[in-house]
Amino acid sequence: MGLDEKENNNGDDEAETTTAQQSAKKRKRKEVAIFGNYRNYYGYRVGQELEEDPRLKVLKKEWFEGKDCLDIGCNNGTITITIAKKFGCRSILGVDIDGDRIEDAHWNLRKTVKMSTRAVQSKPTKLEDSERMNGVQHHVTEVQSGETSNGKDLSHLVTFQKGNFVKDWRPPEDRFYHTIICLSVAKWIHLNWGDDGLIILFAKIWKLLEPGGILILEPQPWNSYYKNRLVSEMAQTNYHNIKIYPEAFQEVLLDKIGFRMVENISSRLSGSKSGFDRPILAFWK
């Protein structure tokens, strides 16, 4: 074998090694989010061009105002905090399997409260106006903390908790909820724990809801399962064994789990980024 051939073979070997390393790095990056626990999820889902998540526009205030609420798969808490602030929940708990995302959520809550806290110069009275004219100055400052639309302190009603909802999570103090949201989470539970895990998810939600309570569900389409089927060996195995497809979720929730009615609220949804145009369903217990 000539020198040129050896150099070419060495070059091929190096190229294959580089390709393998790149593939390994890609797999490693995917493995970090095997539960859909992307660190910058809301960054690429909502983007900088939108003021808020478009999904908030289809949610009704009466589903949350003065209610105890639960957010399953809360990620960094962006939706959880915004719902509390915009709709005035009595309480809202965000649960996520990833402790790092829960740390992010706590950080976002502290940041929101801090940014919302502002010094407001109180409106002077007639007496104070008169005294000011005479050179007497009053500096009265009112401090307002981060509050919800009904004036409640966000830091008192928003909480976050690490937990595996399907496997072993239990609500604090055996609490029940008026509204539970589960947005773009079902696929990850389905891929990691199969049909059994999905049924556990739905049944557990039903048990945790107060009579008349509402589940807000955003299921991912089946083609997105295909895109994520290789994030882990377990996901790949479960993908091939799934029998309950997303289009059957509504039937399962109504006929098997026991929800009494459903409304597709995504008809009012607009402004979603490409790839995130998904149905949003409201189920009543």
PDB file of C-alpha atoms in Angstrom:
ATOM      1  CA  MET A   1       0.000   0.000   0.000  1.00  0.00           C
ATOM      2  CA  GLY A   2       1.424   3.395  -1.021  1.00  0.00           C
ATOM      3  CA  LEU A   3       1.826   6.402   1.228  1.00  0.00           C
ATOM      4  CA  ASP A   4      -1.021   8.281  -0.465  1.00  0.00           C
ATOM      5  CA  GLU A   5      -3.376   5.335   0.144  1.00  0.00           C
ATOM      6  CA  LYS A   6      -2.343   5.162   3.812  1.00  0.00           C
ATOM      7  CA  GLU A   7      -2.960   8.878   4.191  1.00  0.00           C
ATOM      8  CA  ASN A   8      -6.377   8.507   2.529  1.00  0.00           C
ATOM      9  CA  ASN A   9      -7.298   5.589   4.812  1.00  0.00           C
ATOM     10  CA  ASN A  10      -6.153   7.533   7.844  1.00  0.00           C
ATOM     11  CA  GLY A  11      -8.299  10.414   6.675  1.00  0.00           C
ATOM     12  CA  ASP A  12     -11.331   8.115   6.304  1.00  0.00           C
ATOM     13  CA  ASP A  13     -10.742   6.679   9.788  1.00  0.00           C
ATOM     14  CA  GLU A  14     -10.521  10.156  11.266  1.00  0.00           C
ATOM     15  CA  ALA A  15     -13.711  11.209   9.469  1.00  0.00           C
ATOM     16  CA  GLU A  16     -15.574   8.147  10.799  1.00  0.00           C
ATOM     17  CA  THR A  17     -14.270   8.829  14.304  1.00  0.00           C
ATOM     18  CA  THR A  18     -15.395  12.448  14.064  1.00  0.00           C
ATOM     19  CA  THR A  19     -18.839  11.404  12.813  1.00  0.00           C
ATOM     20  CA  ALA A  20     -19.190   8.880  15.642  1.00  0.00           C
ATOM     21  CA  GLN A  21     -18.165  11.481  18.189  1.00  0.00           C
ATOM     22  CA  GLN A  22     -20.673  13.954  16.782  1.00  0.00           C
ATOM     23  CA  SER A  23     -23.412  11.327  16.918  1.00  0.00           C
ATOM     24  CA  ALA A  24     -22.477  10.507  20.510  1.00  0.00           C
ATOM     25  CA  LYS A  25     -22.637  14.184  21.426  1.00  0.00           C
ATOM     26  CA  LYS A  26     -26.069  14.492  19.800  1.00  0.00           C
ATOM     27  CA  ARG A  27     -27.302  11.450  21.718  1.00  0.00           C
ATOM     28  CA  LYS A  28     -25.891  12.888  24.924  1.00  0.00           C
ATOM     29  CA  ARG A  29     -27.740  16.146  24.372  1.00  0.00           C
ATOM     30  CA  LYS A  30     -31.002  14.256  23.777  1.00  0.00           C
ATOM     31  CA  GLU A  31     -30.518  12.045  26.845  1.00  0.00           C
ATOM     32  CA  VAL A  32     -30.504  15.140  29.036  1.00  0.00           C
ATOM     33  CA  ALA A  33     -34.139  15.731  28.060  1.00  0.00           C
ATOM     34  CA  ILE A  34     -35.484  12.189  27.998  1.00  0.00           C
ATOM     35  CA  PHE A  35     -38.512  13.429  29.962  1.00  0.00           C
ATOM     36  CA  GLY A  36     -38.995  16.512  27.773  1.00  0.00           C
ATOM     37  CA  ASN A  37     -37.294  18.555  30.483  1.00  0.00           C
ATOM     38  CA  TYR A  38     -35.619  20.984  28.083  1.00  0.00           C
ATOM     39  CA  ARG A  39     -33.839  23.815  29.830  1.00  0.00           C
ATOM     40  CA  ASN A  40     -34.822  26.432  27.241  1.00  0.00           C
ATOM     41  CA  TYR A  41     -38.208  24.959  26.349  1.00  0.00           C
ATOM     42  CA  TYR A  42     -40.161  28.210  26.577  1.00  0.00           C
ATOM     43  CA  GLY A  43     -37.397  30.071  24.758  1.00  0.00           C
ATOM     44  CA  TYR A  44     -37.949  28.201  21.509  1.00  0.00           C
ATOM     45  CA  ARG A  45     -41.630  27.481  22.052  1.00  0.00           C
ATOM     46  CA  VAL A  46     -42.686  31.082  22.623  1.00  0.00           C
ATOM     47  CA  GLY A  47     -39.727  33.037  21.248  1.00  0.00           C
ATOM     48  CA  GLN A  48     -38.795  36.638  21.837  1.00  0.00           C
ATOM     49  CA  GLU A  49     -41.298  38.025  19.355  1.00  0.00           C
ATOM     50  CA  LEU A  50     -44.284  37.110  21.572  1.00  0.00           C
ATOM     51  CA  GLU A  51     -45.190  38.845  24.820  1.00  0.00           C
ATOM     52  CA  GLU A  52     -46.694  35.714  26.343  1.00  0.00           C
ATOM     53  CA  ASP A  53     -47.421  32.083  25.593  1.00  0.00           C
ATOM     54  CA  PRO A  54     -50.358  31.977  23.080  1.00  0.00           C
ATOM     55  CA  ARG A  55     -51.951  29.131  25.060  1.00  0.00           C
ATOM     56  CA  LEU A  56     -52.814  31.552  27.847  1.00  0.00           C
ATOM     57  CA  LYS A  57     -55.288  33.276  25.531  1.00  0.00           C
ATOM     58  CA  VAL A  58     -57.587  30.237  25.418  1.00  0.00           C
ATOM     59  CA  LEU A  59     -57.708  29.771  29.188  1.00  0.00           C
ATOM     60  CA  LYS A  60     -60.652  31.282  31.060  1.00  0.00           C
ATOM     61  CA  LYS A  61     -60.164  33.277  34.235  1.00  0.00           C
ATOM     62  CA  GLU A  62     -63.027  31.528  36.027  1.00  0.00           C
ATOM     63  CA  TRP A  63     -61.166  28.224  35.756  1.00  0.00           C
ATOM     64  CA  PHE A  64     -58.411  29.601  37.999  1.00  0.00           C
ATOM     65  CA  GLU A  65     -59.563  32.642  39.968  1.00  0.00           C
ATOM     66  CA  GLY A  66     -59.793  31.787  43.665  1.00  0.00           C
ATOM     67  CA  LYS A  67     -59.084  28.126  42.871  1.00  0.00           C
ATOM     68  CA  ASP A  68     -56.475  25.589  43.970  1.00  0.00           C
ATOM     69  CA  CYS A  69     -54.553  24.533  40.869  1.00  0.00           C
ATOM     70  CA  LEU A  70     -51.904  22.011  39.844  1.00  0.00           C
ATOM     71  CA  ASP A  71     -49.455  22.201  36.917  1.00  0.00           C
ATOM     72  CA  ILE A  72     -48.050  18.786  35.925  1.00  0.00           C
ATOM     73  CA  GLY A  73     -44.674  19.008  34.170  1.00  0.00           C
ATOM     74  CA  CYS A  74     -44.183  22.673  35.007  1.00  0.00           C
ATOM     75  CA  ASN A  75     -40.600  22.868  33.647  1.00  0.00           C
ATOM     76  CA  ASN A  76     -39.150  26.262  34.688  1.00  0.00           C
ATOM     77  CA  GLY A  77     -42.471  27.510  36.027  1.00  0.00           C
ATOM     78  CA  THR A  78     -43.147  30.147  33.368  1.00  0.00           C
ATOM     79  CA  ILE A  79     -46.752  29.086  32.702  1.00  0.00           C
ATOM     80  CA  THR A  80     -47.386  28.339  36.393  1.00  0.00           C
ATOM     81  CA  ILE A  81     -46.319  31.800  37.522  1.00  0.00           C
ATOM     82  CA  THR A  82     -48.116  33.589  34.680  1.00  0.00           C
ATOM     83  CA  ILE A  83     -51.408  31.789  35.376  1.00  0.00           C
ATOM     84  CA  ALA A  84     -51.172  32.710  39.059  1.00  0.00           C
ATOM     85  CA  LYS A  85     -50.448  36.340  38.278  1.00  0.00           C
ATOM     86  CA  LYS A  86     -52.928  36.750  35.419  1.00  0.00           C
ATOM     87  CA  PHE A  87     -55.884  34.794  36.764  1.00  0.00           C
ATOM     88  CA  GLY A  88     -55.514  35.118  40.549  1.00  0.00           C
ATOM     89  CA  CYS A  89     -55.411  31.516  41.770  1.00  0.00           C
ATOM     90  CA  ARG A  90     -55.907  30.836  45.451  1.00  0.00           C
ATOM     91  CA  SER A  91     -52.908  28.530  45.135  1.00  0.00           C
ATOM     92  CA  ILE A  92     -50.981  26.814  42.360  1.00  0.00           C
ATOM     93  CA  LEU A  93     -48.393  24.035  42.652  1.00  0.00           C
ATOM     94  CA  GLY A  94     -45.994  23.173  39.844  1.00  0.00           C
ATOM     95  CA  VAL A  95     -44.556  19.652  39.767  1.00  0.00           C
ATOM     96  CA  ASP A  96     -41.675  18.464  37.579  1.00  0.00           C
ATOM     97  CA  ILE A  97     -39.529  15.339  37.506  1.00  0.00           C
ATOM     98  CA  ASP A  98     -36.329  17.362  36.994  1.00  0.00           C
ATOM     99  CA  GLY A  99     -34.841  19.004  40.072  1.00  0.00           C
ATOM    100  CA  ASP A 100     -32.863  21.447  37.919  1.00  0.00           C
ATOM    101  CA  ARG A 101     -36.045  22.735  36.297  1.00  0.00           C
ATOM    102  CA  ILE A 102     -37.598  23.147  39.750  1.00  0.00           C
ATOM    103  CA  GLU A 103     -34.585  25.218  40.786  1.00  0.00           C
ATOM    104  CA  ASP A 104     -35.132  27.312  37.645  1.00  0.00           C
ATOM    105  CA  ALA A 105     -38.798  27.708  38.610  1.00  0.00           C
ATOM    106  CA  HIS A 106     -37.922  28.960  42.093  1.00  0.00           C
ATOM    107  CA  TRP A 107     -35.457  31.402  40.542  1.00  0.00           C
ATOM    108  CA  ASN A 108     -38.098  32.639  38.067  1.00  0.00           C
ATOM    109  CA  LEU A 109     -40.589  33.133  40.891  1.00  0.00           C
ATOM    110  CA  ARG A 110     -38.128  35.174  42.915  1.00  0.00           C
ATOM    111  CA  LYS A 111     -37.262  37.200  39.816  1.00  0.00           C
ATOM    112  CA  THR A 112     -40.941  37.848  39.010  1.00  0.00           C
ATOM    113  CA  VAL A 113     -41.715  38.978  42.544  1.00  0.00           C
ATOM    114  CA  LYS A 114     -38.633  41.186  42.612  1.00  0.00           C
ATOM    115  CA  MET A 115     -39.410  42.780  39.241  1.00  0.00           C
ATOM    116  CA  SER A 116     -43.013  43.354  40.236  1.00  0.00           C
ATOM    117  CA  THR A 117     -41.994  45.055  43.457  1.00  0.00           C
ATOM    118  CA  ARG A 118     -41.924  48.761  42.882  1.00  0.00           C
ATOM    119  CA  ALA A 119     -41.851  51.953  44.854  1.00  0.00           C
ATOM    120  CA  VAL A 120     -44.893  54.101  44.232  1.00  0.00           C
ATOM    121  CA  GLN A 121     -44.999  57.734  45.245  1.00  0.00           C
ATOM    122  CA  SER A 122     -48.294  58.090  47.066  1.00  0.00           C
ATOM    123  CA  LYS A 123     -50.697  60.769  45.910  1.00  0.00           C
ATOM    124  CA  PRO A 124     -50.286  63.841  48.158  1.00  0.00           C
ATOM    125  CA  THR A 125     -53.208  65.102  50.226  1.00  0.00           C
ATOM    126  CA  LYS A 126     -54.356  68.745  50.145  1.00  0.00           C
ATOM    127  CA  LEU A 127     -52.607  69.293  53.473  1.00  0.00           C
ATOM    128  CA  GLU A 128     -49.367  67.890  52.080  1.00  0.00           C
ATOM    129  CA  ASP A 129     -49.707  70.111  49.000  1.00  0.00           C
ATOM    130  CA  SER A 130     -50.086  73.124  51.268  1.00  0.00           C
ATOM    131  CA  GLU A 131     -47.113  72.129  53.414  1.00  0.00           C
ATOM    132  CA  ARG A 132     -44.998  71.514  50.325  1.00  0.00           C
ATOM    133  CA  MET A 133     -45.768  75.040  49.161  1.00  0.00           C
ATOM    134  CA  ASN A 134     -44.413  76.172  52.526  1.00  0.00           C
ATOM    135  CA  GLY A 135     -41.238  74.151  52.111  1.00  0.00           C
ATOM    136  CA  VAL A 136     -42.251  71.091  54.145  1.00  0.00           C
ATOM    137  CA  GLN A 137     -41.451  67.933  52.155  1.00  0.00           C
ATOM    138  CA  HIS A 138     -43.077  64.532  52.711  1.00  0.00           C
ATOM    139  CA  HIS A 139     -41.578  61.413  51.164  1.00  0.00           C
ATOM    140  CA  VAL A 140     -44.157  58.684  51.596  1.00  0.00           C
ATOM    141  CA  THR A 141     -43.360  55.488  49.764  1.00  0.00           C
ATOM    142  CA  GLU A 142     -45.662  52.518  49.365  1.00  0.00           C
ATOM    143  CA  VAL A 143     -44.013  49.222  48.510  1.00  0.00           C
ATOM    144  CA  GLN A 144     -46.023  46.791  46.466  1.00  0.00           C
ATOM    145  CA  SER A 145     -44.783  43.214  46.168  1.00  0.00           C
ATOM    146  CA  GLY A 146     -45.309  40.936  43.196  1.00  0.00           C
ATOM    147  CA  GLU A 147     -49.049  40.453  43.226  1.00  0.00           C
ATOM    148  CA  THR A 148     -51.731  38.599  41.325  1.00  0.00           C
ATOM    149  CA  SER A 149     -54.631  40.294  39.568  1.00  0.00           C
ATOM    150  CA  ASN A 150     -56.608  40.117  42.830  1.00  0.00           C
ATOM    151  CA  GLY A 151     -53.822  41.673  44.925  1.00  0.00           C
ATOM    152  CA  LYS A 152     -52.377  38.522  46.524  1.00  0.00           C
ATOM    153  CA  ASP A 153     -48.646  38.047  46.977  1.00  0.00           C
ATOM    154  CA  LEU A 154     -47.300  35.609  44.369  1.00  0.00           C
ATOM    155  CA  SER A 155     -44.649  34.255  46.721  1.00  0.00           C
ATOM    156  CA  HIS A 156     -47.393  33.082  49.092  1.00  0.00           C
ATOM    157  CA  LEU A 157     -49.503  31.167  46.582  1.00  0.00           C
ATOM    158  CA  VAL A 158     -47.082  29.739  43.987  1.00  0.00           C
ATOM    159  CA  THR A 159     -45.041  26.691  45.018  1.00  0.00           C
ATOM    160  CA  PHE A 160     -42.895  24.176  43.160  1.00  0.00           C
ATOM    161  CA  GLN A 161     -42.023  20.597  43.955  1.00  0.00           C
ATOM    162  CA  LYS A 162     -39.808  17.949  42.404  1.00  0.00           C
ATOM    163  CA  GLY A 163     -41.617  14.673  41.851  1.00  0.00           C
ATOM    164  CA  ASN A 164     -42.442  11.841  39.485  1.00  0.00           C
ATOM    165  CA  PHE A 165     -46.186  12.331  39.120  1.00  0.00           C
ATOM    166  CA  VAL A 166     -46.806   8.881  37.643  1.00  0.00           C
ATOM    167  CA  LYS A 167     -44.628   6.788  39.928  1.00  0.00           C
ATOM    168  CA  ASP A 168     -44.702   8.156  43.456  1.00  0.00           C
ATOM    169  CA  TRP A 169     -45.786  11.801  43.754  1.00  0.00           C
ATOM    170  CA  ARG A 170     -48.450  12.580  46.354  1.00  0.00           C
ATOM    171  CA  PRO A 171     -50.166  15.933  46.901  1.00  0.00           C
ATOM    172  CA  PRO A 172     -49.234  17.833  50.067  1.00  0.00           C
ATOM    173  CA  GLU A 173     -51.712  17.361  52.913  1.00  0.00           C
ATOM    174  CA  ASP A 174     -53.899  15.131  50.707  1.00  0.00           C
ATOM    175  CA  ARG A 175     -55.083  18.210  48.834  1.00  0.00           C
ATOM    176  CA  PHE A 176     -57.554  18.178  45.960  1.00  0.00           C
ATOM    177  CA  TYR A 177     -57.588  20.636  43.054  1.00  0.00           C
ATOM    178  CA  HIS A 178     -60.188  22.625  41.145  1.00  0.00           C
ATOM    179  CA  THR A 179     -58.058  22.850  37.972  1.00  0.00           C
ATOM    180  CA  ILE A 180     -55.172  20.712  36.739  1.00  0.00           C
ATOM    181  CA  ILE A 181     -53.135  21.587  33.666  1.00  0.00           C
ATOM    182  CA  CYS A 182     -51.045  19.079  31.723  1.00  0.00           C
ATOM    183  CA  LEU A 183     -49.538  20.845  28.718  1.00  0.00           C
ATOM    184  CA  SER A 184     -47.336  18.928  26.252  1.00  0.00           C
ATOM    185  CA  VAL A 185     -46.467  16.354  28.893  1.00  0.00           C
ATOM    186  CA  ALA A 186     -48.491  13.237  27.965  1.00  0.00           C
ATOM    187  CA  LYS A 187     -46.080  12.155  25.206  1.00  0.00           C
ATOM    188  CA  TRP A 188     -43.108  12.058  27.576  1.00  0.00           C
ATOM    189  CA  ILE A 189     -45.017  10.017  30.142  1.00  0.00           C
ATOM    190  CA  HIS A 190     -46.237   7.754  27.335  1.00  0.00           C
ATOM    191  CA  LEU A 191     -42.719   7.191  25.925  1.00  0.00           C
ATOM    192  CA  ASN A 192     -41.171   6.564  29.343  1.00  0.00           C
ATOM    193  CA  TRP A 193     -43.900   4.466  30.991  1.00  0.00           C
ATOM    194  CA  GLY A 194     -46.017   3.230  28.089  1.00  0.00           C
ATOM    195  CA  ASP A 195     -49.787   2.851  27.971  1.00  0.00           C
ATOM    196  CA  ASP A 196     -49.871   1.860  31.646  1.00  0.00           C
ATOM    197  CA  GLY A 197     -48.158   5.096  32.628  1.00  0.00           C
ATOM    198  CA  LEU A 198     -50.603   7.118  30.540  1.00  0.00           C
ATOM    199  CA  ILE A 199     -53.606   5.478  32.222  1.00  0.00           C
ATOM    200  CA  ILE A 200     -52.037   6.104  35.652  1.00  0.00           C
ATOM    201  CA  LEU A 201     -51.614   9.772  34.685  1.00  0.00           C
ATOM    202  CA  PHE A 202     -55.244  10.165  33.644  1.00  0.00           C
ATOM    203  CA  ALA A 203     -56.689   8.195  36.570  1.00  0.00           C
ATOM    204  CA  LYS A 204     -54.570  10.051  39.115  1.00  0.00           C
ATOM    205  CA  ILE A 205     -55.649  13.420  37.705  1.00  0.00           C
ATOM    206  CA  TRP A 206     -59.294  12.388  37.960  1.00  0.00           C
ATOM    207  CA  LYS A 207     -58.862  11.355  41.607  1.00  0.00           C
ATOM    208  CA  LEU A 208     -57.095  14.621  42.494  1.00  0.00           C
ATOM    209  CA  LEU A 209     -59.805  16.818  40.989  1.00  0.00           C
ATOM    210  CA  GLU A 210     -62.659  18.220  43.018  1.00  0.00           C
ATOM    211  CA  PRO A 211     -66.161  17.339  41.720  1.00  0.00           C
ATOM    212  CA  GLY A 212     -66.743  19.672  38.794  1.00  0.00           C
ATOM    213  CA  GLY A 213     -62.991  20.206  38.463  1.00  0.00           C
ATOM    214  CA  ILE A 214     -61.290  20.807  35.125  1.00  0.00           C
ATOM    215  CA  LEU A 215     -58.363  19.143  33.359  1.00  0.00           C
ATOM    216  CA  ILE A 216     -56.643  21.250  30.692  1.00  0.00           C
ATOM    217  CA  LEU A 217     -54.796  18.784  28.438  1.00  0.00           C
ATOM    218  CA  GLU A 218     -52.508  19.521  25.493  1.00  0.00           C
ATOM    219  CA  PRO A 219     -51.592  16.162  23.904  1.00  0.00           C
ATOM    220  CA  GLN A 220     -48.755  15.987  21.400  1.00  0.00           C
ATOM    221  CA  PRO A 221     -49.495  14.465  17.961  1.00  0.00           C
ATOM    222  CA  TRP A 222     -48.290  10.970  17.096  1.00  0.00           C
ATOM    223  CA  ASN A 223     -45.715  12.225  14.573  1.00  0.00           C
ATOM    224  CA  SER A 224     -43.877  13.993  17.402  1.00  0.00           C
ATOM    225  CA  TYR A 225     -43.562  10.619  19.184  1.00  0.00           C
ATOM    226  CA  TYR A 226     -41.662   9.344  16.169  1.00  0.00           C
ATOM    227  CA  LYS A 227     -39.255  12.274  16.347  1.00  0.00           C
ATOM    228  CA  ASN A 228     -38.444  11.529  20.005  1.00  0.00           C
ATOM    229  CA  ARG A 229     -38.589   7.733  20.030  1.00  0.00           C
ATOM    230  CA  LEU A 230     -34.770   7.409  20.224  1.00  0.00           C
ATOM    231  CA  VAL A 231     -34.146   9.614  23.266  1.00  0.00           C
ATOM    232  CA  SER A 232     -33.656   6.436  25.321  1.00  0.00           C
ATOM    233  CA  GLU A 233     -33.866   2.665  24.995  1.00  0.00           C
ATOM    234  CA  MET A 234     -37.007   2.682  27.130  1.00  0.00           C
ATOM    235  CA  ALA A 235     -38.656   5.264  24.878  1.00  0.00           C
ATOM    236  CA  GLN A 236     -37.790   3.234  21.799  1.00  0.00           C
ATOM    237  CA  THR A 237     -39.269   0.069  23.307  1.00  0.00           C
ATOM    238  CA  ASN A 238     -42.425   1.785  24.511  1.00  0.00           C
ATOM    239  CA  TYR A 239     -42.896   3.557  21.181  1.00  0.00           C
ATOM    240  CA  HIS A 240     -43.268   0.231  19.409  1.00  0.00           C
ATOM    241  CA  ASN A 241     -45.646  -1.140  22.064  1.00  0.00           C
ATOM    242  CA  ILE A 242     -48.043   1.797  22.353  1.00  0.00           C
ATOM    243  CA  LYS A 243     -51.658   0.900  21.577  1.00  0.00           C
ATOM    244  CA  ILE A 244     -53.389   4.059  22.829  1.00  0.00           C
ATOM    245  CA  TYR A 245     -52.729   6.788  20.271  1.00  0.00           C
ATOM    246  CA  PRO A 246     -53.242  10.506  20.997  1.00  0.00           C
ATOM    247  CA  GLU A 247     -56.425  10.679  18.938  1.00  0.00           C
ATOM    248  CA  ALA A 248     -57.943   8.109  21.341  1.00  0.00           C
ATOM    249  CA  PHE A 249     -57.164  10.106  24.523  1.00  0.00           C
ATOM    250  CA  GLN A 250     -60.535  11.838  24.511  1.00  0.00           C
ATOM    251  CA  GLU A 251     -62.413   8.541  24.332  1.00  0.00           C
ATOM    252  CA  VAL A 252     -60.282   7.048  27.118  1.00  0.00           C
ATOM    253  CA  LEU A 253     -60.810  10.035  29.407  1.00  0.00           C
ATOM    254  CA  LEU A 254     -64.577  10.099  28.866  1.00  0.00           C
ATOM    255  CA  ASP A 255     -65.442   6.410  28.646  1.00  0.00           C
ATOM    256  CA  LYS A 256     -62.818   4.736  30.836  1.00  0.00           C
ATOM    257  CA  ILE A 257     -61.596   7.356  33.320  1.00  0.00           C
ATOM    258  CA  GLY A 258     -64.973   8.987  33.956  1.00  0.00           C
ATOM    259  CA  PHE A 259     -64.821  12.616  32.830  1.00  0.00           C
ATOM    260  CA  ARG A 260     -68.334  13.767  31.930  1.00  0.00           C
ATOM    261  CA  MET A 261     -67.714  16.316  29.142  1.00  0.00           C
ATOM    262  CA  VAL A 262     -64.991  17.843  26.964  1.00  0.00           C
ATOM    263  CA  GLU A 263     -64.486  21.047  25.001  1.00  0.00           C
ATOM    264  CA  ASN A 264     -61.841  21.682  22.357  1.00  0.00           C
ATOM    265  CA  ILE A 265     -60.671  25.173  23.308  1.00  0.00           C
ATOM    266  CA  SER A 266     -57.838  25.379  20.767  1.00  0.00           C
ATOM    267  CA  SER A 267     -60.194  26.758  18.098  1.00  0.00           C
ATOM    268  CA  ARG A 268     -59.532  30.144  19.737  1.00  0.00           C
ATOM    269  CA  LEU A 269     -55.769  29.605  19.680  1.00  0.00           C
ATOM    270  CA  SER A 270     -53.622  31.722  17.378  1.00  0.00           C
ATOM    271  CA  GLY A 271     -49.995  32.752  17.208  1.00  0.00           C
ATOM    272  CA  SER A 272     -48.396  29.358  17.946  1.00  0.00           C
ATOM    273  CA  LYS A 273     -44.950  28.769  16.466  1.00  0.00           C
ATOM    274  CA  SER A 274     -44.490  26.167  13.745  1.00  0.00           C
ATOM    275  CA  GLY A 275     -44.505  22.661  15.212  1.00  0.00           C
ATOM    276  CA  PHE A 276     -46.528  23.657  18.278  1.00  0.00           C
ATOM    277  CA  ASP A 277     -49.991  23.931  16.751  1.00  0.00           C
ATOM    278  CA  ARG A 278     -51.577  21.344  19.040  1.00  0.00           C
ATOM    279  CA  PRO A 279     -55.122  20.767  20.291  1.00  0.00           C
ATOM    280  CA  ILE A 280     -55.948  21.939  23.800  1.00  0.00           C
ATOM    281  CA  LEU A 281     -58.840  20.123  25.474  1.00  0.00           C
ATOM    282  CA  ALA A 282     -60.797  20.982  28.631  1.00  0.00           C
ATOM    283  CA  PHE A 283     -62.343  18.002  30.473  1.00  0.00           C
ATOM    284  CA  TRP A 284     -64.856  18.341  33.323  1.00  0.00           C
ATOM    285  CA  LYS A 285     -65.134  15.823  36.141  1.00  0.00           C
TER     286      LYS A 285
END
